[in-house]
Coordinates of C-alpha atoms and ligand atoms in Angstrom, one line a residue:
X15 CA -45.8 -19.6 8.2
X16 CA -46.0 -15.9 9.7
X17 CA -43.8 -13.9 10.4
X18 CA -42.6 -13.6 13.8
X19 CA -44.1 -16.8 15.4
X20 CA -41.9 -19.4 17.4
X21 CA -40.6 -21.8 15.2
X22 CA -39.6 -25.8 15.4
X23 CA -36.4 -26.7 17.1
X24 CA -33.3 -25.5 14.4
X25 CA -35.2 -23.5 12.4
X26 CA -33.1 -20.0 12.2
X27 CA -36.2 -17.4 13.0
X28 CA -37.5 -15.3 9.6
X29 CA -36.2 -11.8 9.2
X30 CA -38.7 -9.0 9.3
X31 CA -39.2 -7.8 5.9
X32 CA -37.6 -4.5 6.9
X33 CA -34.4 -6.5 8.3
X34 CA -34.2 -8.1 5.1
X35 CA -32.4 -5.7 3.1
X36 CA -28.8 -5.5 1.1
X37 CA -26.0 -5.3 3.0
X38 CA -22.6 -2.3 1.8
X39 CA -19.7 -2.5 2.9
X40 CA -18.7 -0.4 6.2
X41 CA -18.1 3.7 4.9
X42 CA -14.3 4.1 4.4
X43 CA -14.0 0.4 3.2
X44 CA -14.2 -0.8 -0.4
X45 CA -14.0 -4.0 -2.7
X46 CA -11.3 -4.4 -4.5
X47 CA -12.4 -6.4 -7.9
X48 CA -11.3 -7.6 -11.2
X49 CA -9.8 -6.3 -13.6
X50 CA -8.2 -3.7 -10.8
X51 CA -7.2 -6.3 -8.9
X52 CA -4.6 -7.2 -11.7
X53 CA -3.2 -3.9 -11.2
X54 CA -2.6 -4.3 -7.4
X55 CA -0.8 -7.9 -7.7
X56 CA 1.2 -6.3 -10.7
X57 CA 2.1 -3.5 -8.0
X58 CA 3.3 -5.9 -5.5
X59 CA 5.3 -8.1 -7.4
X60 CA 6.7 -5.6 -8.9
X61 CA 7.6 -3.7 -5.0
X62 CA 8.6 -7.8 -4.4
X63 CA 10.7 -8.0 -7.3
X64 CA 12.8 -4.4 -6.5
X65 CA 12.9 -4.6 -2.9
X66 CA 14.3 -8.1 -3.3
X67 CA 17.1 -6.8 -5.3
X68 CA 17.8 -4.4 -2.7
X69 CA 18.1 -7.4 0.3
X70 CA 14.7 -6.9 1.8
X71 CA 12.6 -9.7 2.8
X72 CA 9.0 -10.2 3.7
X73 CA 7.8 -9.8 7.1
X74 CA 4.4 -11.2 7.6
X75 CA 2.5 -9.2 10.7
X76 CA -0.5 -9.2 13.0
X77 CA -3.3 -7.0 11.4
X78 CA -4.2 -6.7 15.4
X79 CA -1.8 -5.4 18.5
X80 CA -2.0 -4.5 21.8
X81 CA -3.3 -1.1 22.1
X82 CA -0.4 0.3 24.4
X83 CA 1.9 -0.2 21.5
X84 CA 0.5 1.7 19.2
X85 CA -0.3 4.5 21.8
X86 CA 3.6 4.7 23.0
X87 CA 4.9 4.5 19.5
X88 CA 2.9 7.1 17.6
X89 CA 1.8 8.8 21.0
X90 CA -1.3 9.9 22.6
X91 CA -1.1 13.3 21.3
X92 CA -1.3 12.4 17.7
X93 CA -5.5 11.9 15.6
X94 CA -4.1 8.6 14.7
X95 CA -4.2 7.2 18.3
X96 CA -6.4 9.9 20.0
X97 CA -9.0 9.4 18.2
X98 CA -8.7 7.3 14.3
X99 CA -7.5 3.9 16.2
X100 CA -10.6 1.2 15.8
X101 CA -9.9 -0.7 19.7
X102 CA -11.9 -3.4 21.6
X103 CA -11.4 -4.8 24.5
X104 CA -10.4 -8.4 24.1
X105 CA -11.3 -11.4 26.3
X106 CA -9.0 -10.8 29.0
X107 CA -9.8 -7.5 29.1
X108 CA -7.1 -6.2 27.3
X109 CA -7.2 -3.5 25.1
X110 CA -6.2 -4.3 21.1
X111 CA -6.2 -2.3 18.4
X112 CA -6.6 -2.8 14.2
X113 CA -3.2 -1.5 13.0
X114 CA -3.3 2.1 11.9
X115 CA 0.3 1.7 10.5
X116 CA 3.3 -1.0 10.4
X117 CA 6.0 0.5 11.6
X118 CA 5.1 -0.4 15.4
X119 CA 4.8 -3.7 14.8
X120 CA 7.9 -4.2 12.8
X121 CA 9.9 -3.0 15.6
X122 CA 7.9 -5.2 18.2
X123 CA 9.1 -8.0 16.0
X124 CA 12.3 -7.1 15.7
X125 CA 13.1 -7.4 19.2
X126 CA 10.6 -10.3 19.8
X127 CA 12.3 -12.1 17.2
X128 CA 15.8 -11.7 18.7
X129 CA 16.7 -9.9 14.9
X130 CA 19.3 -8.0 16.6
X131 CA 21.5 -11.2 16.5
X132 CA 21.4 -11.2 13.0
X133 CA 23.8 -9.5 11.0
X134 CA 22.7 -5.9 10.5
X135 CA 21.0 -3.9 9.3
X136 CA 18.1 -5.9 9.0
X137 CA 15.7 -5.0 6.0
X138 CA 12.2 -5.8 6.1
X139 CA 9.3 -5.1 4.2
X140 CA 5.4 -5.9 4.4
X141 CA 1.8 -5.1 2.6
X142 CA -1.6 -5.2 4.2
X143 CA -4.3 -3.3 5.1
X144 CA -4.4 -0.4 8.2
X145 CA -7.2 1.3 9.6
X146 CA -8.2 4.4 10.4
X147 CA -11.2 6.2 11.0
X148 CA -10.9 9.6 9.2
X149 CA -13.3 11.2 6.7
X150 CA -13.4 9.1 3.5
X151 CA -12.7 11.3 0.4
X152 CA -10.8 10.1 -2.6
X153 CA -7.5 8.6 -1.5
X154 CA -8.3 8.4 2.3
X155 CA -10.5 5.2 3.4
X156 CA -10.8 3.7 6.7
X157 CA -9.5 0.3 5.7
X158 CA -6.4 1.4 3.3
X159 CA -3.4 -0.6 2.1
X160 CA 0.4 0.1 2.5
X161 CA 3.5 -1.2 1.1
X162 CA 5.9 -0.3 3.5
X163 CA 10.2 -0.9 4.1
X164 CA 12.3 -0.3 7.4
X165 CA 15.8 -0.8 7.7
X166 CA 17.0 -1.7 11.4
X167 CA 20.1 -1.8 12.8
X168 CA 23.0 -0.6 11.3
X169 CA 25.2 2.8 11.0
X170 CA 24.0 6.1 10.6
X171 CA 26.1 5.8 7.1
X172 CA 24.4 8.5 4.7
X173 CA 24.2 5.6 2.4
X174 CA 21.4 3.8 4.1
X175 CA 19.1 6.7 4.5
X176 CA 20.1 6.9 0.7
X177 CA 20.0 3.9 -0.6
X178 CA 16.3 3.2 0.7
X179 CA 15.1 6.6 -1.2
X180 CA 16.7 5.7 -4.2
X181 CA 14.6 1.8 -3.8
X182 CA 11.2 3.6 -3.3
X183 CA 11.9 5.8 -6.5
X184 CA 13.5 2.8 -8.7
X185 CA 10.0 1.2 -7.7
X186 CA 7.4 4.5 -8.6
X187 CA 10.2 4.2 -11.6
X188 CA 9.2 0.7 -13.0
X189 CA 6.0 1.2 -12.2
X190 CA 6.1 4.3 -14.5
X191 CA 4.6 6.6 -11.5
X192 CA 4.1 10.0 -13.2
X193 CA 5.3 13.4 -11.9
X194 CA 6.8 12.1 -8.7
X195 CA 8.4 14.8 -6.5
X196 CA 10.5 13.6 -3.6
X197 CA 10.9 16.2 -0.5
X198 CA 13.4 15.8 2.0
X199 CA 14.3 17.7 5.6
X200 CA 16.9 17.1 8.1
X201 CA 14.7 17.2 11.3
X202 CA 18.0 16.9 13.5
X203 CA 18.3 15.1 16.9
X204 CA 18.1 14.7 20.4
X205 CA 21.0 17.0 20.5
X206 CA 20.0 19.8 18.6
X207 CA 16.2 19.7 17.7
X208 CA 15.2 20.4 21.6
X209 CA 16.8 23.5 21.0
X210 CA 14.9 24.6 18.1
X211 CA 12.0 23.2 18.9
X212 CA 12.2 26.0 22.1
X213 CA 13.4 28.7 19.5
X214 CA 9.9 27.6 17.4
X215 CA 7.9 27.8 20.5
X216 CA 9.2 31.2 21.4
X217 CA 8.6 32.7 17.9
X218 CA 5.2 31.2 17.5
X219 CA 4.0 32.7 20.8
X220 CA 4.4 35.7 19.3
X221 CA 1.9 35.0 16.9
X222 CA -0.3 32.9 18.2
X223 CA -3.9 35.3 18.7
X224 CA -3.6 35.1 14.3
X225 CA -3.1 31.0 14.5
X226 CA -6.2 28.5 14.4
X227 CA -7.0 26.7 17.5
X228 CA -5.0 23.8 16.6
X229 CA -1.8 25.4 15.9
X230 CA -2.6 27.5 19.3
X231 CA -2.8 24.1 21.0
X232 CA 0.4 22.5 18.8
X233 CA 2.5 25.5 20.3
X234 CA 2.6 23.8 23.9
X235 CA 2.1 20.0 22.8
X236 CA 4.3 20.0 19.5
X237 CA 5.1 22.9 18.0
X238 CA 7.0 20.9 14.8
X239 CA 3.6 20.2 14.0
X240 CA 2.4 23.3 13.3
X241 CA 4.8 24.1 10.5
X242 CA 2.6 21.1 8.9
X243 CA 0.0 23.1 9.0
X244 CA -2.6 23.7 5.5
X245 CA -4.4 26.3 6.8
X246 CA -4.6 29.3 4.0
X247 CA -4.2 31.6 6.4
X248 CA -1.7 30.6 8.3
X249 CA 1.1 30.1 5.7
X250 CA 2.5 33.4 5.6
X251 CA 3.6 33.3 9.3
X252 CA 5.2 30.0 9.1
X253 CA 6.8 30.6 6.3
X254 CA 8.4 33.9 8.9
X255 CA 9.5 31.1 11.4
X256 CA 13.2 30.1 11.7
X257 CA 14.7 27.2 9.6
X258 CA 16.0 23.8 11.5
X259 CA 18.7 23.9 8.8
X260 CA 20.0 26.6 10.5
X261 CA 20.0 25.3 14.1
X262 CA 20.9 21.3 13.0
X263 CA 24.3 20.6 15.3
X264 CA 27.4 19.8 13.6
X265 CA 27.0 16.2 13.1
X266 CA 22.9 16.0 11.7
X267 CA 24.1 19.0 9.1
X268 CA 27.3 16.5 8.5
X269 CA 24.6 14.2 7.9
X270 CA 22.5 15.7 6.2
X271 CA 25.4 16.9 3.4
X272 CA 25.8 13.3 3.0
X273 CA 22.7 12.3 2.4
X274 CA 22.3 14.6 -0.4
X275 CA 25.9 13.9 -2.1
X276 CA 24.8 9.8 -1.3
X277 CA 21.2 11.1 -3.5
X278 CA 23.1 12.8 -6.1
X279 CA 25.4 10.0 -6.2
X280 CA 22.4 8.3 -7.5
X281 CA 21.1 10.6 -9.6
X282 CA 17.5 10.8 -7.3
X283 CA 16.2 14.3 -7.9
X284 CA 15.1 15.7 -4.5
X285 CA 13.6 19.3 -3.5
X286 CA 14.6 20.4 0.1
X287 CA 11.6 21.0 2.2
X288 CA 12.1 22.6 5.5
X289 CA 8.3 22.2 6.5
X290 CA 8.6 18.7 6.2
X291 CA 8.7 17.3 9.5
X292 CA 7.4 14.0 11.8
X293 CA 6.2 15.8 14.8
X294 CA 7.4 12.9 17.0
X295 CA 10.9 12.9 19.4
X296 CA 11.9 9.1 18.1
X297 CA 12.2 10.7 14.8
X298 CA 15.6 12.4 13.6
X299 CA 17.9 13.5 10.6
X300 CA 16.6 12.5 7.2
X301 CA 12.2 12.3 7.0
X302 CA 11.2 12.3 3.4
X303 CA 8.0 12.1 1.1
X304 CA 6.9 11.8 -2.1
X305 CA 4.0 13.0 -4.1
X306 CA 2.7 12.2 -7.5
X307 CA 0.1 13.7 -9.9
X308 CA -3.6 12.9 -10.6
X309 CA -4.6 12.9 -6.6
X310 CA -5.9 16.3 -5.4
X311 CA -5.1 17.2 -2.3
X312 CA -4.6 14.2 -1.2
X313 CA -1.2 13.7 -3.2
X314 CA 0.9 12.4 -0.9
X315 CA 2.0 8.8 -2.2
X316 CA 5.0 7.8 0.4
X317 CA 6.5 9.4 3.6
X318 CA 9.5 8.1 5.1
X319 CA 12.7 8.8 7.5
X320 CA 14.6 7.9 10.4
X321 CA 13.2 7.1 13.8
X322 CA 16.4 6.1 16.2
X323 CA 14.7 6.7 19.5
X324 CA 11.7 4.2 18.7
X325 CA 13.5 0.6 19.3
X326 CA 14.5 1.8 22.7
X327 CA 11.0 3.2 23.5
X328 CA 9.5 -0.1 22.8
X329 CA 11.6 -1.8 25.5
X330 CA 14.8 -2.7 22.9
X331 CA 18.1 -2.2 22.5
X332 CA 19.8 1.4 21.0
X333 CA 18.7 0.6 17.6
X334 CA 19.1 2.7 14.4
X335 CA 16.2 2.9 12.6
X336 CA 15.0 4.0 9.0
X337 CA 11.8 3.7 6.6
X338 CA 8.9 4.7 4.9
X339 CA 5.2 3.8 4.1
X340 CA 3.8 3.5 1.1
X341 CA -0.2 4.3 0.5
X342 CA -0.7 2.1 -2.0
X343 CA -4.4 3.0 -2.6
X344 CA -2.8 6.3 -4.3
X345 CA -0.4 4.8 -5.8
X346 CA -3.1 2.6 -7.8
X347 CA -5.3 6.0 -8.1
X348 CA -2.3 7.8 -9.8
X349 CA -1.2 4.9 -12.1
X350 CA -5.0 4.6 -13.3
X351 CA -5.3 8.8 -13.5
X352 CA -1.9 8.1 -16.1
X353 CA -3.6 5.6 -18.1
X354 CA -1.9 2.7 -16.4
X355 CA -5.0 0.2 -16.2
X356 CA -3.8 -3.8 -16.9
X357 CA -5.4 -4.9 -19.8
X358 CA -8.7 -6.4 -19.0
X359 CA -7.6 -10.0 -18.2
X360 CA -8.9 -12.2 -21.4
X361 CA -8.8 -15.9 -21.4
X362 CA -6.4 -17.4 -24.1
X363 CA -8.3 -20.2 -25.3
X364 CA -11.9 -20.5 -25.0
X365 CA -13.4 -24.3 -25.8
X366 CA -16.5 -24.4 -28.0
X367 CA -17.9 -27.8 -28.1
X368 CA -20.6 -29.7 -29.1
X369 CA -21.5 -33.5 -28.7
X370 CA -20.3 -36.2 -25.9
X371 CA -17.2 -37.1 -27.4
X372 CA -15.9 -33.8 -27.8
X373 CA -16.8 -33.0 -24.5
X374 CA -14.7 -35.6 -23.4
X375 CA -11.6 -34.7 -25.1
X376 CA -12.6 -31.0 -24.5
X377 CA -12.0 -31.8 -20.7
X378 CA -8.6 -33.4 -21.3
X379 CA -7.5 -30.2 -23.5
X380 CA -8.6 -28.0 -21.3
X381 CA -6.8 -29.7 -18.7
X382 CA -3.6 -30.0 -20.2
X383 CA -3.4 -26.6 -21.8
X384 CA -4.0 -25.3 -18.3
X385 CA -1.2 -27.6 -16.8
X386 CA 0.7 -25.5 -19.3
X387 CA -0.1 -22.1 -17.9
X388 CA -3.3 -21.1 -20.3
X389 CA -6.3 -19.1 -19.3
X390 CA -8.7 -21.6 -20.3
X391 CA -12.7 -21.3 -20.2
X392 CA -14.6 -25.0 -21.0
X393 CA -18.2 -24.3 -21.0
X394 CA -20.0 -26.6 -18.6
X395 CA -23.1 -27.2 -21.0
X396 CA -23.3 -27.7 -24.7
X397 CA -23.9 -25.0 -26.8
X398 CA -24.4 -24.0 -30.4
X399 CA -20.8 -23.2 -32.0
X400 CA -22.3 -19.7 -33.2
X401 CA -23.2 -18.7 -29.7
X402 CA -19.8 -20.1 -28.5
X403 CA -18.1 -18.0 -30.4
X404 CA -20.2 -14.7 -29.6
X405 CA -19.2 -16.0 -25.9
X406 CA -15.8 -16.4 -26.7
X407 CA -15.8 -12.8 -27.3
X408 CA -17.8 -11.2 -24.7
X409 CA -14.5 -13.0 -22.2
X410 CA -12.1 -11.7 -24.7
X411 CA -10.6 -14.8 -25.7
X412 CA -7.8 -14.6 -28.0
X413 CA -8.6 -18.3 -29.5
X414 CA -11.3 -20.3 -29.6
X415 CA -10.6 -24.3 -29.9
X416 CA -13.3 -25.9 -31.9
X417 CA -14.2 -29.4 -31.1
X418 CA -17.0 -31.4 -32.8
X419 CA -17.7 -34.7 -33.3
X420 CA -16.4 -34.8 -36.5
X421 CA -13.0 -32.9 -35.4
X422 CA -12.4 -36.0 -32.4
X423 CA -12.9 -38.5 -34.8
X424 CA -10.4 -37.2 -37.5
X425 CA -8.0 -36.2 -35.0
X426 CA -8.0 -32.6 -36.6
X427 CA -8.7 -29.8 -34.1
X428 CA -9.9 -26.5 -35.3
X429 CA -8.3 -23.4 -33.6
X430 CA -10.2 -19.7 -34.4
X431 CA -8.0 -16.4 -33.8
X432 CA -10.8 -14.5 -32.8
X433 CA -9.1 -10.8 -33.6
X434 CA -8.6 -12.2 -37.3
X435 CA -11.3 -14.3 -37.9
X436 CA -8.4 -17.2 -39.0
X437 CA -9.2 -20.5 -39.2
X438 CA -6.6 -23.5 -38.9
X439 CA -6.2 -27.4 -38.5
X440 CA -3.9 -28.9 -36.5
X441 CA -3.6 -32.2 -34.3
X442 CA -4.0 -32.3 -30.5
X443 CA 0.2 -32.4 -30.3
X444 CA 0.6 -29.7 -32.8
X445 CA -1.8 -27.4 -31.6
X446 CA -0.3 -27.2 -27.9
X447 CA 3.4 -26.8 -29.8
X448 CA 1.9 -24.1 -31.7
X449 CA 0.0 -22.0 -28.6
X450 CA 3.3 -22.5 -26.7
X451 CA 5.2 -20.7 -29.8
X452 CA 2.2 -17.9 -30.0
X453 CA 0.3 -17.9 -27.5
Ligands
ATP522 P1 -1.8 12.2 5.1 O1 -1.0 13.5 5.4 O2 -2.1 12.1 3.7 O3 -2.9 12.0 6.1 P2 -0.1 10.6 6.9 O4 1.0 11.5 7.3 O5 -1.2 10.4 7.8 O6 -0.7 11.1 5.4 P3 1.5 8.2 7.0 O7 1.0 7.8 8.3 O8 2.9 8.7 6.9 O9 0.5 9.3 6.3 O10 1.3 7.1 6.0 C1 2.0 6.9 4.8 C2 1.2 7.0 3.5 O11 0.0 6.2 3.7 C3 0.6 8.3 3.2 O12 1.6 9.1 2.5 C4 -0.6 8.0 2.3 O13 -0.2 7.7 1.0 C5 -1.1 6.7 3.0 N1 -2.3 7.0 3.8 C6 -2.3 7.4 5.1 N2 -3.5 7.5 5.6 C7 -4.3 7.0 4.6 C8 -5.8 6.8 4.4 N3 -6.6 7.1 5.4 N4 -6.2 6.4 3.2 C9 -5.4 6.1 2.2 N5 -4.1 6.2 2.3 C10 -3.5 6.7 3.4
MG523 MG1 -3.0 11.3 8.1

């Protein structure tokens, strides 16, 4: 039949030979495929493991939201909504958006979920994917993954702001994260950061012809954000620009002090960092974040702190508010970059079988030692023992269970230790005693 003609009722219509070509995954999103993928489950169990012995528990969210709620948490000024969200419209015309980040919905499901009821603060974490559409470069994708915690509800006790810091870096900790730094700021408050954010203003004005265009803009629309700035040369001037530690009010420096005796308290090592800042008015007091080693310049493996304005923004109660995101795309990078692959996953017992009998027994071994919690491989088709074997070892099996004829009729079951080249005899109840002793 030729291409392009009409075709019988059913029949799907035959690509052009141009149409039919290989499909790759959109730019900015990758696969995520064995053996690496052992690494990210070992990650979050491991995040699943310490949170849960901090009191957190799993929150399960939408990977879609309405746009507005995005827009009014992280704002309209900010790349992540202006211009990185991925929106559509939906059927009833209203606007939705992939998540760009989990905090938002958190707090939507906090007060949807009536979680102020409960016994505060409420600890909650979550994983998944967020999108974004920034350059990819290594450690930046479009679709990339975060682990992330927020404590809501609650005092403004030192102890909390502490006590999650100390969880993050217990967690890079048994992971065995190398050359984490943790930065921390106080950002003040309502109060007091207006203030400085005017005193900021007025300085940078002063400077602004030898600024970029964005920190020219950033003066008027959010001046804190400018201090953020990478540009080479730019850094001399900020570093000119006054302090917020030296305009906090009495209570955020009160704060503050705490947060760092509550830190050394716990022995976490911290660095103070008065650049650090969340350019946003929900946020206040303690913002943190935490690099590690083998990333470039994009080294920034967690970034935290306190948001108390954004429950009310969002149509809740007054709600305290605290946590951090983690990117766990660069947390994988950096554990690899330290030589932290899993092992590639072998199977433990591989079954090498030959004739119909030993099939069928090799089927009910297979099945039991799996029942038992073995990696088991049972070659569908016969083969010869010697190529078995060579199989065996390609799949980096540990053992290989030899079943012949011969072995099912004497009831004696040969089991290889491929590493050694061992052989030994043992019957069907004896060998699973013995793989559950060694294996
Ligand atoms: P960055 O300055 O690196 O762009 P950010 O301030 O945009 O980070 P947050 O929104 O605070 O980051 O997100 C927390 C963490 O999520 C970051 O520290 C980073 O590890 C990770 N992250 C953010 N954007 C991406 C991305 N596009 N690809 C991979 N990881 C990301
Ligand atoms: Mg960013």
């Amino acid at each position: 039949m030729s291409e392009g003609t009409a075709k019988g009722f059913g029949e799907k219509p035959q690509p052009k030979k141009e149409e039919r070509r290989k499909f790759q995954a959109i730019k900015g999103t990758r696969d995520l495929v064995p053996p690496e993928t052992a690494l990210w489950t070992r990650v979050e169990q491991t995040a699943q493991e310490v949170f849960t012995a901090y009191g957190f528990g799993e929150i399960r969210l939408p990977i879609f939201e309405q746009t507005d709620l995005f827009a009014r948490s992280i704002g309209l000024e900010t790349d992540v909504v202006s211009k990185e969200m991925y929106s559509f419209e939906d059927r009833d015309d209203t606007s939705v958006s992939l998540r760009p980040e989990a905090t938002a919905s958190v707090c939507r499901a906090y007060i949807e979920n009536g979680m102020q009821q409960l016994p505060q603060p409420v600890k909650l974490y979550t994983f998944g994917p967020m999108f974004r559409r920034e350059r990819p470069q290594k450690g930046r994708y479009r679709q990339f993954y975060q682990i992330d915690a927020e404590v809501l509800g609650g005092s403004e006790a030192p102890g909390i702001d502490a006590e999650l810091i100390e969880m993050v870096m217990a967690f890079f900790g048994r992971l065995g994260l190398e050359g984490v730094d943790l930065d921390i700021n106080c950002i003040g408050d309502k109060k007091c950061r207006p203030k400085y954010v005017e005193l900021l203003r007025q300085e940078l004005r002063k400077v602004k012809d030898k600024l970029g265009p964005d920190s020219q803009r950033r003066i008027e629309t959010n001046p804190l954000r400018v201090l953020d700035s990478k540009l080479e040369n730019e850094q001399k001037l900020i570093e000119e620009m006054p302090h917020i530690g030296d305009h906090l009010c009495e209570e955020c420096a009160e704060n503050y002090r705490g947060v760092k005796k509550e830190l050394e308290l716990r022995g976490v090592k911290y660095r103070e960092n008065w650049r650090l800042v969340r350019g946003l008015d929900y946020y206040s007091r303690t913002t943190f974040e935490i690099t590690a080693k083998g990333l470039g310049s994009q080294n920034a493996v967690c970034g935290g702190g306190r948001y108390d304005g954004l429950m009310e923004l969002l149509g809740g109660p007054p709600t305290r508010a605290t946590g951090f995101a983690i990117g766990e795309d660069r947390l994988i990078l950096s554990l690899q970059e330290g030589g932290k692959t899993p092992l590639a996953q072998g199977r433990d017992v591989y079954i090498a079988w030959m004739g119909e009998k030993a099939y069928a027994t090799s089927v009910r071994a297979a099945k039991n030692l799996r029942a038992a919690g073995f990696s088991v491989e049972l070659p569908p088709v016969e083969q010869k023992f010697g190529k078995a074997i060579g199989q065996a070892d390609k799949l980096g099996a540990r053992y290989a269970l030899i079943l012949g004829d011969n072995e099912v009729v004497s009831g004696e079951w040969t089991l290889k230790t491929l590493a050694t080249g061992e052989q030994a005899k043992f019957s069907e109840a004896t060998f699973l005693e013995f793989l559950k002793k060694h294996g």
